[in-house]
Amino acid sequence: MKARTIMVILILIFFTGAFAIAVQNEGEKDIKLDGGNRGAIDFPHHLHQSAIGDCNSCHDIFPKTSGIIKDLKEQKKLKKKQVMNKTCIKCHKAKKKAGEKTGPTKKCSACHVK
Ligand code: HEC
Ligand code: HEC
Ligand code: HEC
């Protein structure tokens, strides 16, 4: 009887955990971002998810919604190039300084592919 209760609890914990993982919407693998007159950016979203792990290193600044950076800039809630300089390039530079694998730190065309 006792062992059965423990089994039931373990099975419940397992399925709750599996459900939580399945339910997380990871978004598109690759995302095209608006880069104004400098040209669009091909952003490897899932590469960043696995390289960084913490969704909030970006989604603290803007929510998990398609096109939100452009919308927030239009509403003047984000400044032009704010995400570029204060999120993307800031992190890439910090990683470079720490000698870790990183992304583009200054070459415009490495991000703005047109
Ligand atoms: C390095 C930055 C970064 C990290 C880390 C990151 N994201 Fe995103 N995410 C973005 C950007 C940029 C967009 C696109 C925003 C836009 O279109 O304006 C986005 C959009 C999204 C969207 C909505 C668009 C779509 O494709 O459906 C979802 C959902 C999302 N992210 C989920 C996540 C989850 C879950 C994690 C963590 C496992 C995560 N993101 C980690 C940068 C990031
Ligand atoms: C690490 C990737 C990255 C690099 C390198 C980069 N950019 Fe950007 N850039 C972005 C992203 C993402 C956006 C859109 C979000 C924003 O405006 O912050 C953007 C937006 C822009 C915009 C549009 C701003 C607006 O709203 O009108 C201009 C102009 C721009 N970048 C110029 C440059 C120039 C010039 C360089 C090289 C000196 C450069 N970028 C390098 C990622 C990058
Ligand atoms: C918190 C840190 C962090 C943030 C924020 C971040 N990146 Fe990166 N980025 C990385 C790391 C780490 C890599 C190297 C990943 C790898 O190669 O495994 C990378 C790589 C890249 C690459 C090169 C991909 C390749 O195929 O070599 C591009 C392009 C890039 N980032 C664009 C962006 C843009 C655009 C943003 C902002 C929307 C951004 N990153 C925000 C950490 C970050």
Short mmCIF file of C-alpha atoms and ligand atoms in Angstrom, two decimals:
data_model
loop_
_atom_site.label_atom_id
_atom_site.label_comp_id
_atom_site.label_asym_id
_atom_site.label_seq_id
_atom_site.Cartn_x
_atom_site.Cartn_y
_atom_site.Cartn_z
CA MET A 1 0.00 0.00 0.00
CA LYS A 2 2.72 2.48 1.02
CA ALA A 3 4.93 1.57 -1.95
CA ARG A 4 1.98 2.04 -4.27
CA THR A 5 1.35 5.55 -2.90
CA ILE A 6 5.00 6.44 -3.49
CA MET A 7 4.79 5.08 -7.04
CA VAL A 8 1.72 7.17 -7.77
CA ILE A 9 3.44 10.30 -6.44
CA LEU A 10 6.56 9.61 -8.52
CA ILE A 11 4.49 9.11 -11.68
CA LEU A 12 2.62 12.37 -11.01
CA ILE A 13 5.89 14.28 -10.52
CA PHE A 14 7.26 12.80 -13.75
CA PHE A 15 4.25 13.80 -15.84
CA THR A 16 4.01 17.30 -14.34
CA GLY A 17 7.70 17.83 -15.22
CA ALA A 18 7.33 16.47 -18.76
CA PHE A 19 4.27 18.66 -19.27
CA ALA A 20 6.09 21.80 -18.10
CA ILE A 21 8.93 21.16 -20.58
CA ALA A 22 6.56 20.41 -23.48
CA VAL A 23 4.52 23.54 -22.76
CA GLN A 24 7.44 26.03 -22.90
CA ASN A 25 7.21 27.82 -26.26
CA GLU A 26 10.77 28.18 -27.49
CA GLY A 27 9.80 30.31 -30.47
CA GLU A 28 11.30 30.19 -33.95
CA LYS A 29 14.69 28.59 -34.52
CA ASP A 30 15.91 31.56 -36.55
CA ILE A 31 14.38 35.02 -36.44
CA LYS A 32 14.59 37.85 -38.97
CA LEU A 33 14.92 41.13 -37.08
CA ASP A 34 14.27 44.58 -38.49
CA GLY A 35 17.53 46.54 -38.72
CA GLY A 36 16.17 49.79 -40.17
CA ASN A 37 18.13 51.22 -43.07
CA ARG A 38 21.21 49.14 -42.20
CA GLY A 39 19.35 45.98 -43.27
CA ALA A 40 17.74 42.99 -41.59
CA ILE A 41 19.47 40.73 -39.10
CA ASP A 42 19.43 36.93 -39.21
CA PHE A 43 19.27 36.08 -35.55
CA PRO A 44 20.02 32.45 -34.57
CA HIS A 45 17.52 32.18 -31.70
CA HIS A 46 17.91 28.53 -30.70
CA LEU A 47 21.70 28.76 -30.91
CA HIS A 48 21.48 31.48 -28.26
CA GLN A 49 19.06 29.47 -26.13
CA SER A 50 21.53 26.60 -25.95
CA ALA A 51 24.62 28.82 -25.65
CA ILE A 52 23.19 31.00 -22.87
CA GLY A 53 20.43 28.98 -21.23
CA ASP A 54 18.80 31.92 -19.46
CA CYS A 55 15.86 33.26 -21.50
CA ASN A 56 15.78 36.40 -19.37
CA SER A 57 19.17 37.66 -20.47
CA CYS A 58 17.15 38.93 -23.45
CA HIS A 59 13.51 38.58 -22.49
CA ASP A 60 13.91 40.82 -19.45
CA ILE A 61 14.34 43.66 -21.97
CA PHE A 62 11.55 42.62 -24.35
CA PRO A 63 8.81 39.96 -24.05
CA LYS A 64 8.62 36.66 -25.93
CA THR A 65 6.55 38.08 -28.79
CA SER A 66 7.30 38.17 -32.50
CA GLY A 67 8.05 41.71 -33.81
CA ILE A 68 8.10 43.19 -30.30
CA ILE A 69 11.45 45.03 -30.61
CA LYS A 70 10.15 46.98 -33.61
CA ASP A 71 6.85 47.71 -31.82
CA LEU A 72 8.57 48.94 -28.65
CA LYS A 73 10.86 51.20 -30.70
CA GLU A 74 7.83 52.67 -32.47
CA GLN A 75 6.20 53.27 -29.07
CA LYS A 76 9.49 54.88 -27.92
CA LYS A 77 9.79 52.35 -25.09
CA LEU A 78 13.09 51.19 -26.55
CA LYS A 79 15.57 53.54 -28.18
CA LYS A 80 16.89 52.86 -31.67
CA LYS A 81 19.95 50.56 -31.48
CA GLN A 82 19.35 50.05 -27.75
CA VAL A 83 18.92 46.27 -28.04
CA MET A 84 21.80 46.12 -30.51
CA ASN A 85 24.24 47.96 -28.24
CA LYS A 86 22.99 47.19 -24.73
CA THR A 87 21.98 43.56 -25.26
CA CYS A 88 23.57 41.93 -28.33
CA ILE A 89 26.94 43.66 -28.59
CA LYS A 90 27.31 44.13 -24.83
CA CYS A 91 27.10 40.39 -24.23
CA HIS A 92 29.29 39.50 -27.21
CA LYS A 93 31.99 41.88 -25.95
CA ALA A 94 31.85 40.51 -22.40
CA LYS A 95 32.22 36.95 -23.73
CA LYS A 96 35.11 37.99 -25.96
CA LYS A 97 36.86 39.61 -23.01
CA ALA A 98 36.38 36.44 -20.99
CA GLY A 99 37.92 34.46 -23.86
CA GLU A 100 34.67 32.56 -24.53
CA LYS A 101 32.91 31.66 -27.77
CA THR A 102 30.97 34.71 -28.91
CA GLY A 103 29.16 36.56 -31.70
CA PRO A 104 29.97 39.72 -33.72
CA THR A 105 31.19 42.70 -31.67
CA LYS A 106 31.56 45.43 -34.28
CA LYS A 107 31.51 44.29 -37.92
CA CYS A 108 28.10 45.60 -39.03
CA SER A 109 27.65 43.12 -41.87
CA ALA A 110 28.20 40.17 -39.52
CA CYS A 111 24.71 40.88 -38.14
CA HIS A 112 23.07 43.08 -40.78
CA VAL A 113 23.01 40.72 -43.72
CA LYS A 114 20.59 42.77 -45.88
C1 HEC B 1 20.08 36.24 -26.96
C2 HEC B 1 18.72 36.74 -26.83
C3 HEC B 1 17.58 35.77 -26.60
C4 HEC B 1 17.52 34.71 -25.72
C5 HEC B 1 18.56 34.26 -24.74
C6 HEC B 1 16.20 34.14 -25.89
N1 HEC B 1 15.49 34.82 -26.84
FE1 HEC B 1 13.55 34.47 -27.41
N2 HEC B 1 13.67 36.05 -28.73
C7 HEC B 1 14.78 36.84 -28.92
C8 HEC B 1 14.50 37.79 -29.98
C9 HEC B 1 15.45 38.84 -30.52
C10 HEC B 1 13.17 37.55 -30.39
C11 HEC B 1 12.39 38.28 -31.50
C12 HEC B 1 11.77 39.55 -30.99
C13 HEC B 1 11.17 40.35 -32.11
O1 HEC B 1 10.74 39.77 -33.13
O2 HEC B 1 11.11 41.59 -31.98
C14 HEC B 1 12.67 36.45 -29.57
C15 HEC B 1 11.37 35.91 -29.66
C16 HEC B 1 10.90 34.87 -28.91
C17 HEC B 1 9.55 34.34 -29.00
C18 HEC B 1 8.43 34.85 -29.89
C19 HEC B 1 8.70 34.71 -31.34
C20 HEC B 1 8.63 33.32 -31.84
O3 HEC B 1 9.57 32.90 -32.52
O4 HEC B 1 7.62 32.62 -31.57
C21 HEC B 1 9.46 33.31 -28.10
C22 HEC B 1 8.27 32.43 -27.84
C23 HEC B 1 10.76 33.20 -27.44
N3 HEC B 1 11.60 34.18 -27.95
C24 HEC B 1 11.06 32.28 -26.47
C25 HEC B 1 12.31 32.19 -25.84
C26 HEC B 1 12.62 31.22 -24.79
C27 HEC B 1 11.64 30.20 -24.21
C28 HEC B 1 13.93 31.42 -24.44
C29 HEC B 1 14.77 30.66 -23.44
C30 HEC B 1 14.78 29.20 -23.56
C31 HEC B 1 14.44 32.52 -25.27
N4 HEC B 1 13.44 32.94 -26.10
C32 HEC B 1 15.73 33.03 -25.19
C33 HEC B 1 15.97 36.78 -28.25
C34 HEC B 1 16.31 35.84 -27.29
C1 HEC B 2 25.51 41.77 -32.83
C2 HEC B 2 24.71 42.14 -33.96
C3 HEC B 2 24.80 43.55 -34.50
C4 HEC B 2 25.93 44.23 -34.93
C5 HEC B 2 27.39 43.75 -34.92
C6 HEC B 2 25.47 45.49 -35.45
N1 HEC B 2 24.10 45.57 -35.30
FE1 HEC B 2 22.93 47.18 -35.81
N2 HEC B 2 21.28 46.24 -35.07
C7 HEC B 2 21.27 44.99 -34.50
C8 HEC B 2 19.92 44.71 -34.02
C9 HEC B 2 19.48 43.44 -33.31
C10 HEC B 2 19.13 45.83 -34.34
C11 HEC B 2 17.62 46.02 -34.05
C12 HEC B 2 17.37 46.39 -32.60
C13 HEC B 2 17.79 47.78 -32.21
O1 HEC B 2 17.50 48.77 -32.92
O2 HEC B 2 18.43 47.90 -31.14
C14 HEC B 2 20.00 46.78 -35.00
C15 HEC B 2 19.60 48.01 -35.49
C16 HEC B 2 20.38 48.88 -36.21
C17 HEC B 2 19.90 50.07 -36.88
C18 HEC B 2 18.46 50.55 -36.95
C19 HEC B 2 18.06 51.45 -35.84
C20 HEC B 2 16.65 52.00 -36.10
O3 HEC B 2 15.74 51.67 -35.38
O4 HEC B 2 16.49 52.74 -37.07
C21 HEC B 2 21.00 50.66 -37.47
C22 HEC B 2 21.01 51.94 -38.30
C23 HEC B 2 22.16 49.84 -37.17
N3 HEC B 2 21.73 48.76 -36.39
C24 HEC B 2 23.44 50.10 -37.58
C25 HEC B 2 24.56 49.32 -37.29
C26 HEC B 2 25.93 49.65 -37.68
C27 HEC B 2 26.33 50.90 -38.45
C28 HEC B 2 26.73 48.63 -37.22
C29 HEC B 2 28.23 48.51 -37.32
C30 HEC B 2 29.02 49.60 -36.76
C31 HEC B 2 25.86 47.66 -36.57
N4 HEC B 2 24.57 48.12 -36.62
C32 HEC B 2 26.31 46.47 -36.00
C33 HEC B 2 22.33 44.12 -34.40
C34 HEC B 2 23.65 44.42 -34.73
C1 HEC B 3 23.88 36.96 -23.10
C2 HEC B 3 24.77 36.86 -24.23
C3 HEC B 3 24.31 37.11 -25.65
C4 HEC B 3 23.34 37.98 -26.09
C5 HEC B 3 22.46 38.88 -25.26
C6 HEC B 3 23.34 37.91 -27.54
N1 HEC B 3 24.27 37.00 -27.96
FE1 HEC B 3 24.70 36.55 -29.92
N2 HEC B 3 26.01 35.14 -29.30
C7 HEC B 3 26.29 34.82 -27.99
C8 HEC B 3 27.18 33.67 -27.94
C9 HEC B 3 27.71 33.00 -26.68
C10 HEC B 3 27.42 33.31 -29.29
C11 HEC B 3 28.27 32.14 -29.79
C12 HEC B 3 27.38 30.94 -29.84
C13 HEC B 3 28.06 29.73 -30.43
O1 HEC B 3 28.72 29.86 -31.47
O2 HEC B 3 27.89 28.67 -29.86
C14 HEC B 3 26.67 34.26 -30.12
C15 HEC B 3 26.67 34.26 -31.51
C16 HEC B 3 25.99 35.14 -32.31
C17 HEC B 3 26.04 35.17 -33.76
C18 HEC B 3 26.91 34.29 -34.64
C19 HEC B 3 26.20 33.00 -34.91
C20 HEC B 3 27.04 32.05 -35.73
O3 HEC B 3 26.44 31.32 -36.51
O4 HEC B 3 28.27 32.06 -35.61
C21 HEC B 3 25.18 36.16 -34.18
C22 HEC B 3 24.89 36.58 -35.62
C23 HEC B 3 24.61 36.74 -32.99
N3 HEC B 3 25.12 36.12 -31.88
C24 HEC B 3 23.69 37.77 -33.01
C25 HEC B 3 23.08 38.28 -31.86
C26 HEC B 3 22.05 39.30 -31.88
C27 HEC B 3 21.47 39.96 -33.12
C28 HEC B 3 21.71 39.54 -30.57
C29 HEC B 3 20.69 40.50 -30.01
C30 HEC B 3 19.33 40.36 -30.48
C31 HEC B 3 22.55 38.67 -29.74
N4 HEC B 3 23.35 37.93 -30.56
C32 HEC B 3 22.49 38.64 -28.36
C33 HEC B 3 25.86 35.49 -26.88
C34 HEC B 3 24.88 36.48 -26.86
#
